[in-house]
Short mmCIF file of C-alpha atoms and ligand atoms in Angstrom, two decimals:
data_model
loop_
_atom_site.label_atom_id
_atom_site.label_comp_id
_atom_site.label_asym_id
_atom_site.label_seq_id
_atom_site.Cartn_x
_atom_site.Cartn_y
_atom_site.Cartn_z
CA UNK A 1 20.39 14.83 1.93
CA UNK A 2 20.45 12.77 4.71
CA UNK A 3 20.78 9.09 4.79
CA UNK A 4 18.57 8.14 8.14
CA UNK A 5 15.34 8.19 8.70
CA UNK A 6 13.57 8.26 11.74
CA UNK A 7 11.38 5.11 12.77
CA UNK A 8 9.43 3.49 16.07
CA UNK A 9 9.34 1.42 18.35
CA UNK A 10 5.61 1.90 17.97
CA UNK A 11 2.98 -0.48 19.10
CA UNK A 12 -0.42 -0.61 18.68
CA UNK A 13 -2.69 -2.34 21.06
CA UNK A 14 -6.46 -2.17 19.72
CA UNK A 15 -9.55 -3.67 21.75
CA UNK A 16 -13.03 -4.00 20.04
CA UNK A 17 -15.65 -6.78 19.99
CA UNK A 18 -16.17 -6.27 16.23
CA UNK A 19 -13.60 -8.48 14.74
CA UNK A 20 -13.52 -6.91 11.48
CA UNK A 21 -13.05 -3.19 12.86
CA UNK A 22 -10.53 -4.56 15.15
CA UNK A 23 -8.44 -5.88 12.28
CA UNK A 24 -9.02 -2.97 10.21
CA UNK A 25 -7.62 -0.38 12.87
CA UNK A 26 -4.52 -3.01 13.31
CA UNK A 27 -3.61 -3.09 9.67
CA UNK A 28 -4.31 1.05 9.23
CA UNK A 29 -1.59 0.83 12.05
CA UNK A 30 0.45 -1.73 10.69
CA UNK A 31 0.73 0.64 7.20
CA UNK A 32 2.22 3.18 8.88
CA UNK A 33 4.69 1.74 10.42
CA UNK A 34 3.20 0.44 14.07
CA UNK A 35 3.57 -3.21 15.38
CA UNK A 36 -0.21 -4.11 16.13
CA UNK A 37 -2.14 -6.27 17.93
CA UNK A 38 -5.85 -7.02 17.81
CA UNK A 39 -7.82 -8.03 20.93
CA UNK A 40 -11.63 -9.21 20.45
CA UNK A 41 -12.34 -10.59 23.98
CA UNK A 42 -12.20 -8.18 27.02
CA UNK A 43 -11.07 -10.98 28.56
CA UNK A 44 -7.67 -11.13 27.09
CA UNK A 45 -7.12 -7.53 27.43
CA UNK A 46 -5.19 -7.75 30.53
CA UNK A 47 -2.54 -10.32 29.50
CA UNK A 48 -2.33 -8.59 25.86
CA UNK A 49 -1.61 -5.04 27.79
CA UNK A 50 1.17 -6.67 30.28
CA UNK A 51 3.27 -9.18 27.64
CA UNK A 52 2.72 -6.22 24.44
CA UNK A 53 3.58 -3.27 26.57
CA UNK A 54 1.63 -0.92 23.85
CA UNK A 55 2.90 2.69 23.29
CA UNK A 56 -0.77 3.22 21.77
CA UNK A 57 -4.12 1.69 22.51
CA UNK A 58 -7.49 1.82 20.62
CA UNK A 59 -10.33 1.19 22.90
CA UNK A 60 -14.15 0.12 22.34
CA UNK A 61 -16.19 1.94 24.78
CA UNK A 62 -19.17 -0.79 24.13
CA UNK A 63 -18.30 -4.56 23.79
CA UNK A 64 -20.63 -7.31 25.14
CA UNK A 65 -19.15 -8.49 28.94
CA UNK A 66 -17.36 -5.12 29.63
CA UNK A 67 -17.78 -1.55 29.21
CA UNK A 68 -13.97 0.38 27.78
CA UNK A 69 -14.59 2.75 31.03
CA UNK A 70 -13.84 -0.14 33.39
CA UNK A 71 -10.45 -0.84 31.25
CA UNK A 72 -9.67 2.64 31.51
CA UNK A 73 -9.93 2.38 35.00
CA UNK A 74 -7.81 -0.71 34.83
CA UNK A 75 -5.17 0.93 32.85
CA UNK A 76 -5.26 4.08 35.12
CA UNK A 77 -4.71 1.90 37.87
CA UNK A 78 -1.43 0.17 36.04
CA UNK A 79 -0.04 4.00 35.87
CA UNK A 80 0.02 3.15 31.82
CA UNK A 81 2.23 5.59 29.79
CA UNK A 82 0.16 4.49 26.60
CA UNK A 83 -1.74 7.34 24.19
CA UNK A 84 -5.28 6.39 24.24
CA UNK A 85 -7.59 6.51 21.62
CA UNK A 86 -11.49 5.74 22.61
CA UNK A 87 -13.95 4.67 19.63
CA UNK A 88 -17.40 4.14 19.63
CA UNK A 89 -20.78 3.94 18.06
CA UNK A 90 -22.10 5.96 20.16
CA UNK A 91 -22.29 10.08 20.47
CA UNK A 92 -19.70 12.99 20.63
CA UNK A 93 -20.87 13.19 24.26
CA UNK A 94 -20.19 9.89 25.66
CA UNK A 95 -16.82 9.93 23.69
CA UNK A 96 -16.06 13.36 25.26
CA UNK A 97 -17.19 11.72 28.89
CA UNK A 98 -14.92 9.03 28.30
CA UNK A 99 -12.11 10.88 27.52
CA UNK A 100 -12.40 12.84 30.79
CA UNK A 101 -13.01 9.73 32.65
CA UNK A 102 -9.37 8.52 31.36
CA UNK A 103 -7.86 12.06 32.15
CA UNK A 104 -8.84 12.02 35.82
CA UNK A 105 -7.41 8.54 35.76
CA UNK A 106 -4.08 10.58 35.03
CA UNK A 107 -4.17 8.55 31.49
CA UNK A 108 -2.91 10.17 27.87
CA UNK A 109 -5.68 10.54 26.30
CA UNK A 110 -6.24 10.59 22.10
CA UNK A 111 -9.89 12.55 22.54
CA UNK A 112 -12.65 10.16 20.71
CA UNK A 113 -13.39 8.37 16.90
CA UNK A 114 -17.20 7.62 16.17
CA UNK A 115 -17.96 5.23 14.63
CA UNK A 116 -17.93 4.53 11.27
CA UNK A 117 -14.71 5.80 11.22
CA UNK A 118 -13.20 7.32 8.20
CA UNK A 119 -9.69 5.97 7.38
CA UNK A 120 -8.08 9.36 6.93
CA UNK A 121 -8.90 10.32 10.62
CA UNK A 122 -7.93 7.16 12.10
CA UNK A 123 -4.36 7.51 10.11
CA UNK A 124 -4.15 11.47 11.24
CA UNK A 125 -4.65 10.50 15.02
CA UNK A 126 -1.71 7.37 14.96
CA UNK A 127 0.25 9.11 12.93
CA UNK A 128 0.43 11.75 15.64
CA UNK A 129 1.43 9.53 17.85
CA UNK A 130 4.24 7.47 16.25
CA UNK A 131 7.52 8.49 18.03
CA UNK A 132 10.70 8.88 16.21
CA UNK A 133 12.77 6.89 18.11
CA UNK A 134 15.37 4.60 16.94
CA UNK A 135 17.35 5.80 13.66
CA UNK A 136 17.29 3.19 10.21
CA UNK A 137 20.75 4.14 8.37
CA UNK A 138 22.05 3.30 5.11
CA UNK A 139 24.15 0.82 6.56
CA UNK A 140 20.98 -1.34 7.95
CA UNK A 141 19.61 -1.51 4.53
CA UNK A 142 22.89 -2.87 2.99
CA UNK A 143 23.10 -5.26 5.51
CA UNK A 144 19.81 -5.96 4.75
CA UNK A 145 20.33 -6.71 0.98
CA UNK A 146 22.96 -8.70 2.10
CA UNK A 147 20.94 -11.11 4.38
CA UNK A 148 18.07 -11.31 1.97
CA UNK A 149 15.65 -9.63 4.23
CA UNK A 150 14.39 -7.79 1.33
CA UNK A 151 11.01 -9.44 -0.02
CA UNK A 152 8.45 -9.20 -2.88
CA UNK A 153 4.83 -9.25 -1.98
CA UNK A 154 2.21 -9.32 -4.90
CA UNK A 155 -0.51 -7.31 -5.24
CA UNK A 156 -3.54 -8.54 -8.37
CA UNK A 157 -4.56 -6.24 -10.90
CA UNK A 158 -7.29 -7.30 -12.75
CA UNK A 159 -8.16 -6.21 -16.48
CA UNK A 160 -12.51 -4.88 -17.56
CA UNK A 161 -13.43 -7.77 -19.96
CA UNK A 162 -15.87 -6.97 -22.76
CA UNK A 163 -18.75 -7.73 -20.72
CA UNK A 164 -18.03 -6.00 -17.55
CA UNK A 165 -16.13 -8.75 -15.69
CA UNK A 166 -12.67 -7.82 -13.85
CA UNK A 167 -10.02 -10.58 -14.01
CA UNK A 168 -6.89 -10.86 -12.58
CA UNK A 169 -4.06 -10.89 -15.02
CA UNK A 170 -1.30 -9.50 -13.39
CA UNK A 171 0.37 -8.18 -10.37
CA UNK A 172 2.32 -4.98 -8.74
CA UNK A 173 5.31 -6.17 -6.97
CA UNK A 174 5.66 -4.27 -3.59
CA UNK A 175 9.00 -4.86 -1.59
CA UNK A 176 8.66 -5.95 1.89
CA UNK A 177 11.93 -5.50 4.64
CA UNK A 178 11.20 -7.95 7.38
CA UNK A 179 13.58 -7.33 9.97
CA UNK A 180 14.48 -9.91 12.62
CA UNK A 181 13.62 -7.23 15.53
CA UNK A 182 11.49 -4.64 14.02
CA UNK A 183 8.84 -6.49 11.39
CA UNK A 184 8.12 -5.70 8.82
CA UNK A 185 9.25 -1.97 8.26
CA UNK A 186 6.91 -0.59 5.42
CA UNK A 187 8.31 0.64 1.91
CA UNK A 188 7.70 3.97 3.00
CA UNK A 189 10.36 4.18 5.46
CA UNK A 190 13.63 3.00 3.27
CA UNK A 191 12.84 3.44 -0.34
CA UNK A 192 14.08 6.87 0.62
CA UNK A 193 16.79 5.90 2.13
CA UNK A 194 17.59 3.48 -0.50
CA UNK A 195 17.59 6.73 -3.00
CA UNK A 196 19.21 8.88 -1.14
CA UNK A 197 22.06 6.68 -0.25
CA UNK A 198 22.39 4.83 -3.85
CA UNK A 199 21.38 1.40 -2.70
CA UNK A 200 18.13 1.72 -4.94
CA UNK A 201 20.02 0.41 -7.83
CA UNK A 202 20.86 -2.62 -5.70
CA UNK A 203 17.21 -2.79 -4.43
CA UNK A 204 15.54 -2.49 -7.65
CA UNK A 205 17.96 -5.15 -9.22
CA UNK A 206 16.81 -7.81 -5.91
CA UNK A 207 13.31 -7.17 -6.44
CA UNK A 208 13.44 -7.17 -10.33
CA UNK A 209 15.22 -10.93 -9.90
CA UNK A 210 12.64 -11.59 -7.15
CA UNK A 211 9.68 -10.63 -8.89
CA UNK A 212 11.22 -12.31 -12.57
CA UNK A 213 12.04 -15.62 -10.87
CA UNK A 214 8.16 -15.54 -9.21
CA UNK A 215 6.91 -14.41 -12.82
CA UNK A 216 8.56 -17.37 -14.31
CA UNK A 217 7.32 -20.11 -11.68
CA UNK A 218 3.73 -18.89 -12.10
CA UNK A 219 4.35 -18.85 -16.48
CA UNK A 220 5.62 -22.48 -15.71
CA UNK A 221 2.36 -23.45 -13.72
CA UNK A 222 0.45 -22.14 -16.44
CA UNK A 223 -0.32 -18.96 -14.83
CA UNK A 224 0.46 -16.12 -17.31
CA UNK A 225 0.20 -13.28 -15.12
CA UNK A 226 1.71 -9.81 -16.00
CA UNK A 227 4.14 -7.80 -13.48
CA UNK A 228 4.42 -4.31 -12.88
CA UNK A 229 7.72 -3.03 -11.17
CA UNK A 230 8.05 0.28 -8.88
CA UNK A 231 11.12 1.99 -10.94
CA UNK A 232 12.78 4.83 -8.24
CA UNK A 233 13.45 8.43 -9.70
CA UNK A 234 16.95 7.72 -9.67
CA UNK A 235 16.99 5.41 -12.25
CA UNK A 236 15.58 7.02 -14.60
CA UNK A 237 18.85 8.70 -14.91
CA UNK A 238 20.53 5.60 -14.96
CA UNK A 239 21.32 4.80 -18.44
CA UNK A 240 22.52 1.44 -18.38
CA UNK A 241 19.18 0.18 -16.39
CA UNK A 242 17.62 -0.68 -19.50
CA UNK A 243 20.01 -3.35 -20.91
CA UNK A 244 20.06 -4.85 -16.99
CA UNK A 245 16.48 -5.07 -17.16
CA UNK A 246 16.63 -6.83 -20.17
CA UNK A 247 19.51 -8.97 -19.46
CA UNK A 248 17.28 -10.24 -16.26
CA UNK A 249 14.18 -10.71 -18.44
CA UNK A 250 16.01 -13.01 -20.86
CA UNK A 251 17.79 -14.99 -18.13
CA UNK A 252 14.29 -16.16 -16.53
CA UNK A 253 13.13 -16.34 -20.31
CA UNK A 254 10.00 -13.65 -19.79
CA UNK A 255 8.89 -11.69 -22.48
CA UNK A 256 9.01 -7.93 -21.64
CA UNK A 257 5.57 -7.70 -22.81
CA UNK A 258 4.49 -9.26 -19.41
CA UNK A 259 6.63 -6.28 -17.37
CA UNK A 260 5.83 -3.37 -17.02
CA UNK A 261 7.89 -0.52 -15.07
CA UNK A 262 6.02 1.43 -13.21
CA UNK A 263 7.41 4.98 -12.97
CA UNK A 264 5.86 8.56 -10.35
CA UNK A 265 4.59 11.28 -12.29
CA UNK A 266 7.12 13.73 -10.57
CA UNK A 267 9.79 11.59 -10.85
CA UNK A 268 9.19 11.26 -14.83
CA UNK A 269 9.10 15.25 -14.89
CA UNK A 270 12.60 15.53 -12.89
CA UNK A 271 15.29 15.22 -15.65
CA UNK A 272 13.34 14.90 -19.09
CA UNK A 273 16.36 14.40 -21.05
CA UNK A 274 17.58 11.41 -19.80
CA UNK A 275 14.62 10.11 -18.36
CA UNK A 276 13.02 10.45 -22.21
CA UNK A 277 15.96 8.33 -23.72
CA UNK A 278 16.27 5.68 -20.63
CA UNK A 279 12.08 5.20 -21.29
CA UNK A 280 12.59 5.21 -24.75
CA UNK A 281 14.84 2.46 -24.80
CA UNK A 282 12.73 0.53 -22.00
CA UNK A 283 9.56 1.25 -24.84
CA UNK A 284 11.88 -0.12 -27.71
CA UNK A 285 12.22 -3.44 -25.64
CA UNK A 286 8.58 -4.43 -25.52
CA UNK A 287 8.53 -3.40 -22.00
CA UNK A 288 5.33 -1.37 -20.71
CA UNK A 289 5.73 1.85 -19.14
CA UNK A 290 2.74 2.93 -16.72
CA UNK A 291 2.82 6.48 -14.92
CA UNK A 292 2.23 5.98 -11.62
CA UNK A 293 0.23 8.24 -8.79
CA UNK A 294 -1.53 10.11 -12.09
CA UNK A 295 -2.76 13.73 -10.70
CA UNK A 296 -0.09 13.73 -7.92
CA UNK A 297 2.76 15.61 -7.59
CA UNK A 298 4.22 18.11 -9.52
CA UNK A 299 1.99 17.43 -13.39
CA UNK A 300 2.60 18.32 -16.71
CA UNK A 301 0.80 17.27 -19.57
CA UNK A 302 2.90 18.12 -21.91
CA UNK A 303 5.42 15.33 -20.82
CA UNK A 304 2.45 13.26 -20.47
CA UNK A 305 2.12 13.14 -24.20
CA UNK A 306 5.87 13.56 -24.93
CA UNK A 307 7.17 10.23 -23.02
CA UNK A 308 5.83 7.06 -24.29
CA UNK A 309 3.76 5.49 -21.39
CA UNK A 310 1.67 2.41 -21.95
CA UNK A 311 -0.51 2.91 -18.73
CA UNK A 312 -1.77 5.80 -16.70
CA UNK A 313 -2.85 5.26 -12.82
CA UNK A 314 -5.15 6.94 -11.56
CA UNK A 315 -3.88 7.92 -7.75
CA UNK A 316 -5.89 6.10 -4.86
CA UNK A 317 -6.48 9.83 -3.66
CA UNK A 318 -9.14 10.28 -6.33
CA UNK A 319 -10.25 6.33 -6.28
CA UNK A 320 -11.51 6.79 -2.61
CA UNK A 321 -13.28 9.46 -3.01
CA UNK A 322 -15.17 8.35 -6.07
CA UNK A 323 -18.73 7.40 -3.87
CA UNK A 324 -18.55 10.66 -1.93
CA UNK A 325 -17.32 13.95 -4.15
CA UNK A 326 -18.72 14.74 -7.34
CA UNK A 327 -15.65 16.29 -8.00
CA UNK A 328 -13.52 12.74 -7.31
CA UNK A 329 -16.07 11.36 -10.08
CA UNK A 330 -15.60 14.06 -12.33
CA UNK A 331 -11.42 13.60 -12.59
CA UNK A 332 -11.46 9.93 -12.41
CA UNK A 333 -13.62 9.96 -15.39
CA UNK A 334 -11.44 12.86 -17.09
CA UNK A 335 -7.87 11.24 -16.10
CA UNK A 336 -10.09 7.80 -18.24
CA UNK A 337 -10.34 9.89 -20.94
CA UNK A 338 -7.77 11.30 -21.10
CA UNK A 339 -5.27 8.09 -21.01
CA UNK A 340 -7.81 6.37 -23.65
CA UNK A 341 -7.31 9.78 -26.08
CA UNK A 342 -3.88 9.46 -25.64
CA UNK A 343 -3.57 5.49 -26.64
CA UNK A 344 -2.59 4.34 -22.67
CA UNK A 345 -4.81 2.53 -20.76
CA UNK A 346 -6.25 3.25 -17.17
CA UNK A 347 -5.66 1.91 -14.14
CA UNK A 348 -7.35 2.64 -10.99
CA UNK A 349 -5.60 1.82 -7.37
CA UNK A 350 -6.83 1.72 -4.35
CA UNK A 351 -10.14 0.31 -4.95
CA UNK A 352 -11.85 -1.03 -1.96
CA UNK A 353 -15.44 -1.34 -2.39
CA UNK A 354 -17.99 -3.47 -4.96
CA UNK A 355 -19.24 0.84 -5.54
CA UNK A 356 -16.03 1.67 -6.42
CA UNK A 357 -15.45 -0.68 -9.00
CA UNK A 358 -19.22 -0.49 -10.39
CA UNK A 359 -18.36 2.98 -11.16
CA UNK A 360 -15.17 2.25 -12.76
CA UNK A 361 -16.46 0.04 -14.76
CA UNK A 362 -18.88 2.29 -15.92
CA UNK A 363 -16.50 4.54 -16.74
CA UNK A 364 -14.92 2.52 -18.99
CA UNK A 365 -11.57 2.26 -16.66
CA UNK A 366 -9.21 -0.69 -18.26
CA UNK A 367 -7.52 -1.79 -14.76
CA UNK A 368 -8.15 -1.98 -11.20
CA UNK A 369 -6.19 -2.85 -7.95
CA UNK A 370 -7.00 -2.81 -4.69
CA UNK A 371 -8.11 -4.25 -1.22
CA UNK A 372 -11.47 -5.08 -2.89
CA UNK A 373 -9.62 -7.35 -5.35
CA UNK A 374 -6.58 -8.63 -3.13
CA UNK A 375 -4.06 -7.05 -0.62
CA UNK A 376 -0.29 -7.44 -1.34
CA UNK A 377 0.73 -11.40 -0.14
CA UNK A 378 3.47 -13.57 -0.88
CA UNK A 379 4.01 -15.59 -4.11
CA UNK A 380 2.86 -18.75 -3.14
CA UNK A 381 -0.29 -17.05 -1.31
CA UNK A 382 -1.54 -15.50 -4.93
CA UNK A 383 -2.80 -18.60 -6.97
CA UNK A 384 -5.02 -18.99 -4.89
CA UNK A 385 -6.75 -15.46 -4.63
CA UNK A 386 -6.53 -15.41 -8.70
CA UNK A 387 -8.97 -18.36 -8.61
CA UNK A 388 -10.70 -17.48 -6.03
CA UNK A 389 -11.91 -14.44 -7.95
CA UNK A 390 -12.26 -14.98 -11.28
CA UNK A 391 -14.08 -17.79 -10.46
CA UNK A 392 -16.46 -15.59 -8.52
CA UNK A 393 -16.32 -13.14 -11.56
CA UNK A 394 -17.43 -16.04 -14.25
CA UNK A 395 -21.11 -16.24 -12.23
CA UNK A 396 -21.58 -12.48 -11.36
CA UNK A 397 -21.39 -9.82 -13.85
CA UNK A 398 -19.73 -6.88 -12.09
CA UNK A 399 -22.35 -4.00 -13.52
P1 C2E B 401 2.52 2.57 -4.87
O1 C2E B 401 3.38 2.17 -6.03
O2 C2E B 401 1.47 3.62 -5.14
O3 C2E B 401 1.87 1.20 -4.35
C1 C2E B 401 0.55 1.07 -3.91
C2 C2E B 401 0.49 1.13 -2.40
O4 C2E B 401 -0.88 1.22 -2.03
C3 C2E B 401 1.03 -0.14 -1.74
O5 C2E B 401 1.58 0.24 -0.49
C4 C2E B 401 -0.23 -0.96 -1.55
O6 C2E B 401 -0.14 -1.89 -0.50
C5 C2E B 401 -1.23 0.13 -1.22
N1 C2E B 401 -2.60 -0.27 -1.59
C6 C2E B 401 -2.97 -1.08 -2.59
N2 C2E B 401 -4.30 -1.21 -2.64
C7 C2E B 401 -4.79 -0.44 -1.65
C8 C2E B 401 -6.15 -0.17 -1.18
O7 C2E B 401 -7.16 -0.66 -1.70
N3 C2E B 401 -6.25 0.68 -0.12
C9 C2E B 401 -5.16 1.24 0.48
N4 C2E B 401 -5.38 2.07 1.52
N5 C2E B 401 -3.90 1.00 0.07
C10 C2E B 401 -3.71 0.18 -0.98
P2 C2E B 401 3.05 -0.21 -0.07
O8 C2E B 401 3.30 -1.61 -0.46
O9 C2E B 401 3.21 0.18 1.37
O10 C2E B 401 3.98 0.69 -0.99
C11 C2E B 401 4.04 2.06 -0.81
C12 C2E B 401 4.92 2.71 -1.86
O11 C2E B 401 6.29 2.30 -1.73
C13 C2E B 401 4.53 2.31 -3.28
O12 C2E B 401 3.42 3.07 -3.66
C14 C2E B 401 5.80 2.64 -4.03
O13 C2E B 401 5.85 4.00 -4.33
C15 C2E B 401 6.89 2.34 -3.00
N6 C2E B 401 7.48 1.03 -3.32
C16 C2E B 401 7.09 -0.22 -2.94
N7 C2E B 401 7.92 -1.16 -3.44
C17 C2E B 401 8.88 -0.51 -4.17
C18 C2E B 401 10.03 -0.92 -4.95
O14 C2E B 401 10.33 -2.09 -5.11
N8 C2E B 401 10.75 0.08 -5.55
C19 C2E B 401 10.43 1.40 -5.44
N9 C2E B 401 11.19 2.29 -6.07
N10 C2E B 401 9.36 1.82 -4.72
C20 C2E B 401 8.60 0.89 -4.09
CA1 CA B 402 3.18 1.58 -8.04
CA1 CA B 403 0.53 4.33 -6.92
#
C-alpha cells in the first residue's frame, strides 16, 4: 500500500451577505480539506480575491449593495483561474443565466446551488474541485510527531437523563495536525497514512497521553467528564496495546471506567481472533468499548454479539437523515433496539438540529454528539460549552 496521499493547495474564497451561510460553506470547505475564507461585505471582496488568491470561489448572486453578476464581471476582467460556484435564493433560471454570464466572461464556472442548500451537494461540488497537488509522506507525519504538531480537539457527548434532558458528560477526542504551512490538515488525510506506514501506534500513544493528561486537568477542576478514544484497525492486532493503555491510565491516575476506545465496525470484523482477545483484555480492564460508524461498512451481527462492546454508534449517515426518510427513522430506531437488547448503549453522532435530538430522545437513544451540542475545540475551550449547555438544559426540557 502506498504511504502518500495526495492533498491541496486548495482555497476557498466564499462571498455571501448571510453571515451564517457564509460560515457554514467555509467550514463544509474547511472539512474537507480546503483553506477558507468568508467574506460578508461586497466591499471587501476585492482585497480578499487579490491577497487569498482562491483556487475556488462561492458567490451570492443577491447581497444588499451589489449584485454577484457585477463580481463576475470583476473577476472576468482579472482573467481569474478560480472554479466558480454561484448560489442563490433565487430560481434554476437565474442560476443557469448566471452561470452563462461567467462563461462568456471566459470564467470556470461550477453551474449553480439554490438555496437552502443541502450539505451533501455543496460537499459533492468542492470536492470536485480539490486538486491533488502536493504529496503528504510518511516522513511529514513523523516529523510531525516529533515537533508536536499533532493535537487533541474535544468534541461533548451528552448522556438522556430520566426526564428527557441531554447533559454533557464526556467527550470524543479527535486529533488535529496543524501544520506551520498547510493548517490544519483534517484527520482524514493522514490517519491513513499513519496506518499504512505504522506510525498509528505512535499516533494513538500521543493522543492517548494528550487526551489522559486533558482528562486529568478537567477530573482535577472538578469536571468528571468521560473520554472516548478513536482506536485504528491496526491495533487491534496489536497485542501489547492493552497493558500501554493501561500503563497511561494509571500514570495520570484515571479510572478506565471514564475511557472508552472507540473502535470501526469493519475494522472489528478484520481479524476476529486477535481483535476478540486484544478487546477482551481492554473489557477486563474496566475500559469501555463502543463500535463506531454502526451500519457502515462491511456488518456482521454475529460479531456484534460475540465481541464485548459497551456502546454502539449509530453512523451520522442515518442521524441526518432522521427528519427526512422514513426509512432513516426506521433503522435509527432498530440499531436503538437493538444495542439496548444486546446490554450496550446508543449513541447517536452527527446530530445537528433541536428535531434531531427530539426524535432521539423519543426513541429512547442513551447518547448524542454533534454540531447541535458542540463542535470539536480545544481543551481549554470545553468548560465553557459544558456549562453553557447544561445550564440551558436545567430550564428547558428537551421533549
Ligand atoms: P469519527 O470517529 O466518526 O468522528 C466523528 C467525525 O464527525 C469528526 O470528524 C467530527 O468532527 C465530525 N462530526 C461530529 N459531529 C458532527 C456533526 O454534527 N455534523 C458533521 N457533519 N460532522 C460531525 P473529524 O474530526 O474530521 O474526524 C474524522 C475521522 O477521523 C473520525 O471519524 C475518525 O475515524 C478519524 N480520527 C480522528 N481522530 C483520530 C485518532 O486519534 N485516531 C484514529 N485512529 N482515528 C481518528
Ligand atoms: Ca469515533
Ligand atoms: Ca463515527
Amino acid at each position: 500500500m502506498e504511504d502518500t496521499l495526495s492533498i491541496t493547495e486548495n482555497r476557498l474564497l466564499v462571498i455571501d451577505d448571510q453571515q451564517e451561510l457564509c460560515e457554514f460553506i467555509a467550514e463544509v470547505a474547511r472539512r474537507l480539506g480546503f483553506e477558507s475564507l468568508a467574506v460578508t461585505e461586497p466591499d471587501s471582496f476585492r482585497r480578499a480575491y487579490l491577497d487569498f488568491n482562491p483556487t475556488v470561489i462561492v458567490l451570492d448572486l443577491q447581497m444588499a449593495g451589489s449584485d454577484g453578476i457585477e463580481l463576475l464581471r470583476y473577476l472576468g476582467g482579472q482573467g481569474a483561474k478560480a472554479q466558480v460556484l454561484v448560489v442563490s435564493g433565487m430560481d434554476h433560471r437565474v442560476l443557469s443565466t448566471a452561470d452563462q454570464v461567467g462563461r462568456s466572461q471566459g470564467l470556470k464556472m461550477l453551474g449553480g446551488l439554490q438555496k437552502p442548500i443541502m450539505l451533501s451537494d455543496l460537499e459533492a461540488v468542492l470536492r470536485k474541485t480539490m486538486k491533488q497537488g502536493s504529496v503528504i509522506t510518511a516522513g511529514d507525519l513523523e516529523q510531525a510527531l516529533a515537533r508536536n504538531e499533532l493535537q487533541v480537539y474535544y468534541q461533548p457527548k451528552a448522556r438522556r437523563t430520566t426526564d428527557n434532558r441531554w447533559l454533557i458528560e464526556g467527550v470524543e477526542a479527535l486529533a488535529r495536525w496543524k501544520h506551520p504551512k498547510r493548517g490544519f490538515i483534517p484527520p482524514p488525510q493522514f490517519i491513513q497514512i499513519a496506518e499504512n506506514s505504522g506510525l498509528i501506534r505512535q499516533l494513538t500513544e500521543r493522543v492517548v497521553e494528550l487526551s489522559m493528561r486533558q482528562i486529568a486537568r478537567w477530573h482535577a477542576e472538578n469536571l468528571p467528564l468521560s473520554i472516548a478514544i478513536n482506536l485504528s484497525p491496526r491495533l487491534l492486532n496489536d497485542r501489547s496495546f492493552p497493558d500501554m493503555a493501561e500503563s497511561a491510565a494509571q500514570s495520570h491516575g484515571i479510572n478506565p471506567k471514564h475511557i472508552i476506545f472507540e473502535v470501526t465496525e469493519s475494522a472489528a470484523m478484520s481479524d476476529p481472533e486477535t481483535t476478540m482477545d486484544v478487546l477482551t483484555r481492554l473489557r477486563v480492564k474496566n475500559f469501555g468499548l463502543s463500535i463506531d460508524d454502526f451500519g457502515t461498512g462491511y456488518s456482521s451481527l454475529k460479531h456484534l454479539y460475540l465481541m464485548p462492546f459497551s456502546e454502539l454508534k449509530i453512523d451520522i449517515s442515518f442521524v441526518r437523515d432522521v427528519c427526512h426518510t422514513n426509512e432513516a427513522r426506521v433503522m435509527v430506531e432498530a440499531m436503538v433496539m437493538l444495542a439496548h437488547k444486546l446490554g450496550l448503549t446508543s449513541c447517536a453522532e452527527g446530530v445537528e438540529t433541536p428535531e434531531i435530538l427530539e426524535f432521539l430522545a423519543k426513541s429512547e437513544c442513551d447518547r448524542v454528539q454533534g454540531y447541535l451540542i458542540g463542535k470539536p475545540v480545544p481543551g481549554n475551550e470545553l468548560p465553557g460549552i459544558v456549562q453553557l449547555w447544561n445550564n440551558s438544559q436545567s430550564t428547558t426540557v428537551a421533549v
